[in-house]
Amino acid sequence: MHDRHPLAAAFLAGGLLFIVYVATAAPTVTLWDAGEFIAAIETLGIPHPPGTPLYVLLARVWSDALGFLPRAFATNLFSAAATAAAAALLAFLMSRGTRQPVAAFAAAVCAGATATVWSNATETEVYAASLALSVTMLAVAERAGRAGDARWSVLLTYLFALAVPLHLSALVAMPGAVVLASIDETGGFHRRTAVTLAGAGVIAAGAGMVSVAWLVVGLALLMVGAVRAFRADTAYALNALTALSALALGLSALLVLLVRSAQGPPLDAGDPDTWPALLDVVARRQYGPVGLWPRQAPVWIQLGNLFEYLDWQFAMGLDSDVAPSWLRTPFTALFALLGLTGSVQHARADRRSWLGLGVVFVTATLGLVAYMN
């Protein structure tokens, strides 16, 4: 019966949130990017950089399957389904690791009910699908480390690559996934696996940023992992070549932009019908992305923005004002205390999954502050 507890937690959390998302879904187009995405899905066009071709194709297939519904509402439901699936996977991972299905259910529901996640789940927005891909990476990585089967590592590499044609934000889970895949059930850390997978993840990130430096670093890590694996196990070394093939396969979805743009769709942002134009769109060069240094604002202000953003997540319905509020911020502090308590209990119950999710927490907060600048 215990083996069914993770599945029960997953179905209950995902099912409950899906009902909530559908009940609160926007009936038609919302402001900002949603209208552009719906137009791109309707016409198989190309929205603003980085073009998100995989998202457009997935949402088109989904909304065509729900052809009895208006396109906008159907694509809004795609976000609802993707976010509910992400919450279900999170509940499954937490329940299997901690053996506390009730706590896992509560954690997934709390995560799925935060302001930003809930908002993205009710409109046509790429971040819902990106979140689903991120949590899928963690689920596959957990299985890869627990099973010790290189095939799961190859699948994880493929998922890293899919983040580029979907949305690069999904790679926020990559460092945590590398940790999970590199630690076995006994707690042993496999450095060769970590180096090889880190190399694959850096290559994917380098492709998404069109950065030669990141690609070189990723290839170097991948080769170091391959050499170390070759000395230990010839069969394992072949996985480096398989990893490169998986990366190429996942990145090939970007070619949709090249092919579709040449056909002149009504929506063709960036006009990526040549290789240079394609690279410009993927790299988001029209926005003038900045590096890590110099900082665009004092670090303390950027960190303050992070805490401000976190303050919006847990009690926005009590006060939607931008600044901290006596009506809302005390509840933020309460949730932070609950989160800290839960983190301590999680570490005691299963240090492996705690480390993986802890790395994700760091990369999704301090890491994004540093990267986005």
Coordinates of C-alpha atoms in Angstrom, one line a residue:
M1 CA 0.0 0.0 0.0
H2 CA 2.9 2.3 0.8
D3 CA 4.0 2.2 -2.9
R4 CA 0.7 3.8 -3.9
H5 CA 1.1 6.8 -1.5
P6 CA 3.2 8.9 -3.9
L7 CA 0.7 8.3 -6.7
A8 CA -2.2 9.2 -4.4
A9 CA -0.4 12.4 -3.4
A10 CA 0.3 13.3 -7.0
F11 CA -3.2 12.7 -8.3
L12 CA -4.8 14.5 -5.4
A13 CA -2.6 17.6 -5.6
G14 CA -2.6 17.7 -9.4
G15 CA -6.3 17.1 -9.6
L16 CA -7.3 19.6 -7.0
L17 CA -5.1 22.3 -8.6
F18 CA -6.4 21.6 -12.1
I19 CA -10.0 22.1 -10.9
V20 CA -9.0 25.4 -9.3
Y21 CA -7.1 26.5 -12.4
V22 CA -10.0 25.6 -14.7
A23 CA -12.5 27.3 -12.4
T24 CA -10.4 30.5 -12.4
A25 CA -9.1 30.4 -16.0
A26 CA -9.5 33.4 -18.1
P27 CA -12.3 32.9 -20.6
T28 CA -10.5 34.7 -23.4
V29 CA -7.3 36.7 -24.1
T30 CA -5.6 38.4 -21.2
L31 CA -3.1 41.3 -21.3
W32 CA 0.6 41.3 -22.1
D33 CA 2.1 38.3 -24.0
A34 CA -1.0 36.1 -24.0
G35 CA -2.6 37.7 -27.1
E36 CA 0.6 37.4 -29.1
F37 CA 1.0 33.8 -28.1
I38 CA -2.6 33.0 -29.0
A39 CA -2.1 34.7 -32.4
A40 CA 1.1 32.7 -33.0
I41 CA -0.6 29.4 -32.0
E42 CA -3.5 30.2 -34.3
T43 CA -1.3 31.0 -37.3
L44 CA 1.7 28.9 -36.5
G45 CA 3.6 32.1 -36.4
I46 CA 6.6 33.3 -34.5
P47 CA 6.1 35.4 -31.3
H48 CA 8.7 37.7 -29.8
P49 CA 12.3 36.3 -29.2
P50 CA 13.3 33.7 -28.4
G51 CA 10.4 32.5 -30.6
T52 CA 9.4 29.5 -28.4
P53 CA 8.6 27.1 -31.3
L54 CA 8.1 24.1 -29.2
Y55 CA 5.6 25.9 -27.0
V56 CA 3.7 27.1 -30.0
L57 CA 3.5 23.6 -31.5
L58 CA 2.5 21.9 -28.3
A59 CA -0.2 24.5 -27.6
R60 CA -1.5 24.2 -31.1
V61 CA -1.8 20.4 -30.9
W62 CA -3.5 20.7 -27.5
S63 CA -6.0 23.4 -28.7
D64 CA -6.7 21.6 -31.9
A65 CA -7.6 18.5 -29.8
L66 CA -10.0 20.8 -27.9
G67 CA -11.4 22.2 -31.1
F68 CA -14.9 22.5 -29.7
L69 CA -13.6 25.3 -27.5
P70 CA -12.5 28.8 -28.5
R71 CA -8.8 28.9 -29.2
A72 CA -8.0 31.4 -26.4
F73 CA -9.8 29.4 -23.8
A74 CA -8.3 26.1 -25.0
T75 CA -4.7 27.5 -24.8
N76 CA -5.5 28.9 -21.3
L77 CA -6.4 25.4 -20.3
F78 CA -3.1 24.1 -21.7
S79 CA -1.4 26.3 -19.1
A80 CA -3.7 24.9 -16.4
A81 CA -2.9 21.3 -17.4
A82 CA 0.9 21.9 -17.6
T83 CA 1.0 23.6 -14.1
A84 CA -1.2 20.9 -12.5
A85 CA 1.1 18.2 -14.0
A86 CA 4.1 20.0 -12.5
A87 CA 2.5 20.1 -9.1
A88 CA 1.5 16.4 -9.4
L89 CA 5.1 15.5 -10.2
L90 CA 6.4 17.6 -7.3
A91 CA 4.0 15.8 -4.9
F92 CA 5.1 12.5 -6.2
L93 CA 8.8 13.3 -5.7
M94 CA 8.3 14.7 -2.2
S95 CA 6.2 11.7 -1.2
R96 CA 8.5 9.1 -2.5
G97 CA 11.5 10.8 -0.9
T98 CA 10.1 11.7 2.5
R99 CA 7.5 8.9 2.8
Q100 CA 5.1 11.7 4.0
P101 CA 2.4 11.8 1.4
V102 CA 0.2 14.3 3.3
A103 CA 3.1 16.8 3.7
A104 CA 4.0 16.2 0.0
F105 CA 0.4 17.0 -1.0
A106 CA 0.4 20.2 1.1
A107 CA 3.8 21.3 -0.3
A108 CA 2.6 20.8 -3.9
V109 CA -0.7 22.6 -3.3
C110 CA 1.0 25.6 -1.6
A111 CA 3.5 25.8 -4.4
G112 CA 0.8 25.7 -7.0
A113 CA -1.3 28.3 -5.2
T114 CA 1.4 31.0 -5.1
A115 CA 0.4 34.2 -6.9
T116 CA 2.8 33.9 -9.9
V117 CA 2.2 30.2 -10.5
W118 CA -1.5 30.5 -10.2
S119 CA -1.6 33.5 -12.6
N120 CA 0.5 31.7 -15.2
A121 CA -1.8 28.7 -14.9
T122 CA -4.9 30.6 -15.9
E123 CA -3.7 32.3 -19.1
T124 CA -1.8 31.5 -22.3
E125 CA 1.8 31.9 -21.0
V126 CA 4.9 30.0 -21.8
Y127 CA 6.0 29.9 -18.2
A128 CA 3.4 27.2 -17.3
A129 CA 4.9 24.8 -19.8
S130 CA 8.4 25.8 -18.7
L131 CA 7.6 24.9 -15.1
A132 CA 6.3 21.5 -16.2
L133 CA 9.5 20.9 -18.1
S134 CA 11.6 21.9 -15.1
V135 CA 9.8 19.6 -12.7
T136 CA 10.0 16.8 -15.3
M137 CA 13.8 17.3 -15.3
L138 CA 13.8 16.7 -11.6
A139 CA 11.6 13.6 -11.8
V140 CA 13.8 12.1 -14.5
A141 CA 17.0 13.0 -12.6
E142 CA 15.7 11.4 -9.4
R143 CA 15.0 8.2 -11.4
A144 CA 18.4 8.4 -13.1
G145 CA 20.3 8.6 -9.7
R146 CA 18.1 6.0 -8.0
A147 CA 18.2 3.4 -10.9
G148 CA 21.8 4.0 -11.9
D149 CA 20.7 3.5 -15.5
A150 CA 22.5 5.6 -18.1
R151 CA 19.3 5.7 -20.3
W152 CA 17.7 8.1 -17.8
S153 CA 20.7 10.3 -18.0
V154 CA 20.4 10.5 -21.7
L155 CA 16.7 11.4 -21.4
L156 CA 17.7 14.1 -18.9
T157 CA 20.1 15.5 -21.4
Y158 CA 17.4 15.6 -24.0
L159 CA 15.1 17.5 -21.6
F160 CA 18.0 20.0 -21.1
A161 CA 18.0 20.6 -24.8
L162 CA 14.2 21.0 -25.1
A163 CA 14.4 24.0 -22.8
V164 CA 15.9 26.0 -25.6
P165 CA 13.0 25.7 -28.1
L166 CA 10.5 25.8 -25.3
H167 CA 11.9 28.6 -23.0
L168 CA 15.3 28.9 -21.4
S169 CA 13.8 29.5 -18.0
A170 CA 13.2 25.8 -17.7
L171 CA 17.0 25.4 -17.2
V172 CA 16.7 26.9 -13.7
A173 CA 16.1 23.3 -12.6
M174 CA 19.2 22.0 -14.4
P175 CA 21.8 22.3 -11.5
G176 CA 19.4 20.6 -9.1
A177 CA 18.7 17.9 -11.6
V178 CA 22.4 17.2 -12.0
V179 CA 22.7 16.8 -8.2
L180 CA 19.8 14.4 -8.1
A181 CA 21.1 12.3 -11.0
S182 CA 24.6 12.1 -9.5
I183 CA 23.6 10.8 -6.0
D184 CA 22.5 7.2 -5.7
E185 CA 20.1 5.7 -3.2
T186 CA 22.9 5.0 -0.7
G187 CA 24.0 8.7 -0.8
G188 CA 27.0 8.0 -2.9
F189 CA 28.1 10.9 -5.2
H190 CA 29.2 10.0 -8.7
R191 CA 31.5 12.7 -9.9
R192 CA 31.7 11.4 -13.5
T193 CA 28.0 11.6 -13.9
A194 CA 27.9 15.0 -12.4
V195 CA 30.6 16.4 -14.7
T196 CA 29.1 14.8 -17.8
L197 CA 25.5 16.0 -17.0
A198 CA 26.8 19.5 -16.0
G199 CA 28.6 19.7 -19.3
A200 CA 25.4 18.8 -21.2
G201 CA 23.4 21.4 -19.2
V202 CA 26.0 24.1 -19.9
I203 CA 25.9 23.2 -23.6
A204 CA 22.1 23.6 -23.6
A205 CA 22.4 27.0 -21.8
G206 CA 25.1 28.1 -24.2
A207 CA 22.9 27.2 -27.2
G208 CA 20.0 29.1 -25.7
M209 CA 22.2 32.2 -25.2
V210 CA 24.2 31.6 -28.4
S211 CA 27.4 31.9 -26.3
V212 CA 30.5 30.4 -27.7
A213 CA 32.2 30.7 -24.3
W214 CA 29.4 28.6 -22.6
L215 CA 29.5 26.1 -25.4
V216 CA 33.2 25.6 -25.0
V217 CA 33.0 25.2 -21.3
G218 CA 30.1 22.7 -21.7
L219 CA 32.0 20.6 -24.3
A220 CA 35.1 20.6 -22.0
L221 CA 33.1 19.3 -19.1
L222 CA 31.4 16.7 -21.2
M223 CA 34.8 15.5 -22.5
V224 CA 36.3 15.4 -19.0
G225 CA 33.4 13.3 -17.9
A226 CA 33.8 11.0 -20.9
V227 CA 37.5 10.5 -20.3
R228 CA 37.0 9.7 -16.7
A229 CA 34.1 7.3 -17.5
F230 CA 36.2 5.6 -20.2
R231 CA 38.9 4.8 -17.7
A232 CA 36.3 3.2 -15.4
D233 CA 33.8 1.7 -17.9
T234 CA 34.0 1.7 -21.7
A235 CA 30.3 1.3 -22.1
Y236 CA 29.6 4.3 -20.0
A237 CA 32.0 6.5 -22.1
L238 CA 29.8 6.0 -25.1
N239 CA 27.1 7.9 -23.3
A240 CA 29.0 11.1 -23.9
L241 CA 28.4 10.7 -27.7
T242 CA 24.8 9.7 -27.0
A243 CA 24.4 12.9 -24.9
L244 CA 25.6 15.0 -27.8
S245 CA 23.1 13.3 -30.1
A246 CA 20.3 13.9 -27.6
L247 CA 21.3 17.5 -27.3
A248 CA 21.3 17.9 -31.1
L249 CA 17.9 16.2 -31.3
G250 CA 16.3 18.5 -28.8
L251 CA 17.9 21.6 -30.2
S252 CA 16.7 20.7 -33.7
A253 CA 13.2 22.0 -32.8
L254 CA 14.7 25.5 -33.3
L255 CA 14.7 24.7 -37.0
V256 CA 11.0 25.2 -37.0
L257 CA 11.7 29.0 -36.8
L258 CA 13.9 28.9 -39.8
V259 CA 11.4 26.9 -41.9
R260 CA 8.3 28.6 -40.8
S261 CA 9.7 32.1 -41.2
A262 CA 10.6 31.4 -44.8
Q263 CA 6.9 30.8 -45.5
G264 CA 6.0 34.3 -44.4
P265 CA 3.4 33.7 -41.5
P266 CA 1.3 36.7 -40.5
L267 CA 3.2 36.9 -37.2
D268 CA 7.0 36.6 -37.8
A269 CA 8.8 38.4 -35.0
G270 CA 12.5 38.8 -35.9
D271 CA 12.0 37.3 -39.3
P272 CA 14.4 34.3 -38.6
D273 CA 14.5 33.0 -42.2
T274 CA 18.4 33.1 -42.3
W275 CA 20.9 31.5 -40.0
P276 CA 22.2 34.9 -38.6
A277 CA 18.6 36.1 -38.0
L278 CA 17.7 32.8 -36.3
L279 CA 20.7 33.1 -33.9
D280 CA 19.7 36.7 -33.2
V281 CA 16.1 35.6 -32.3
V282 CA 17.3 32.7 -30.1
A283 CA 19.8 34.9 -28.3
R284 CA 17.2 37.7 -27.8
R285 CA 19.6 40.2 -29.2
Q286 CA 16.9 42.8 -29.8
Y287 CA 16.6 43.2 -26.1
G288 CA 20.3 43.8 -25.5
P289 CA 20.8 41.2 -22.8
V290 CA 23.3 42.2 -20.2
G291 CA 26.1 40.3 -18.6
L292 CA 26.8 39.5 -15.0
W293 CA 28.9 42.6 -14.6
P294 CA 28.6 45.6 -14.2
R295 CA 25.4 45.3 -12.1
Q296 CA 22.5 47.3 -13.5
A297 CA 21.6 48.4 -10.0
P298 CA 23.2 48.0 -6.5
V299 CA 23.1 44.4 -5.4
W300 CA 21.2 45.3 -2.2
I301 CA 18.4 46.7 -4.4
Q302 CA 18.3 43.7 -6.6
L303 CA 18.1 41.4 -3.6
G304 CA 15.4 43.7 -2.2
N305 CA 13.4 43.1 -5.4
L306 CA 13.7 39.4 -4.8
F307 CA 12.2 39.7 -1.3
E308 CA 9.6 42.0 -2.6
Y309 CA 8.6 39.4 -5.3
L310 CA 8.5 36.7 -2.7
D311 CA 6.2 38.9 -0.5
W312 CA 3.7 38.9 -3.3
Q313 CA 3.3 35.1 -3.5
F314 CA 1.4 33.9 -0.5
A315 CA -1.3 36.4 0.5
M316 CA -1.8 38.6 -2.5
G317 CA -5.6 38.5 -2.0
L318 CA -5.3 40.4 1.3
D319 CA -3.4 43.3 -0.2
S320 CA -2.2 43.7 -3.8
D321 CA -0.1 46.8 -3.1
V322 CA 3.4 46.5 -4.5
A323 CA 5.1 47.6 -1.2
P324 CA 5.2 45.5 1.9
S325 CA 1.9 45.6 3.8
W326 CA 0.8 44.9 7.3
L327 CA -2.2 43.0 5.8
R328 CA 0.0 40.7 3.7
T329 CA 3.6 40.6 4.8
P330 CA 3.0 38.9 8.2
F331 CA 1.6 36.0 6.2
T332 CA 4.7 35.9 4.1
A333 CA 6.8 35.6 7.2
L334 CA 4.5 32.8 8.4
F335 CA 4.9 30.9 5.2
A336 CA 8.7 31.5 5.3
L337 CA 8.7 29.9 8.8
L338 CA 6.6 27.0 7.6
G339 CA 8.9 26.6 4.7
L340 CA 12.0 26.6 6.9
T341 CA 10.4 24.0 9.3
G342 CA 9.4 21.9 6.3
S343 CA 12.9 22.1 4.9
V344 CA 14.4 20.9 8.2
Q345 CA 12.0 17.9 8.3
H346 CA 12.7 17.2 4.6
A347 CA 16.4 17.1 5.2
R348 CA 16.0 14.6 8.0
A349 CA 13.7 12.4 6.0
D350 CA 15.6 12.3 2.7
R351 CA 18.8 14.2 2.3
R352 CA 19.1 13.3 -1.4
S353 CA 15.9 15.0 -2.6
W354 CA 16.4 17.8 -0.1
L355 CA 19.8 18.6 -1.7
G356 CA 18.3 18.5 -5.2
L357 CA 15.4 20.8 -4.4
G358 CA 17.7 23.0 -2.2
V359 CA 19.9 23.7 -5.2
V360 CA 16.8 24.5 -7.3
F361 CA 15.7 27.0 -4.6
V362 CA 19.1 28.7 -4.7
T363 CA 19.3 28.9 -8.5
A364 CA 15.7 30.1 -8.8
T365 CA 16.3 32.9 -6.3
L366 CA 19.9 34.2 -5.9
G367 CA 20.9 32.5 -9.2
L368 CA 18.3 34.4 -11.2
V369 CA 19.1 37.7 -9.4
A370 CA 22.8 37.2 -10.5
Y371 CA 21.9 36.1 -14.1
M372 CA 19.2 38.5 -14.9
N373 CA 21.0 41.5 -13.5

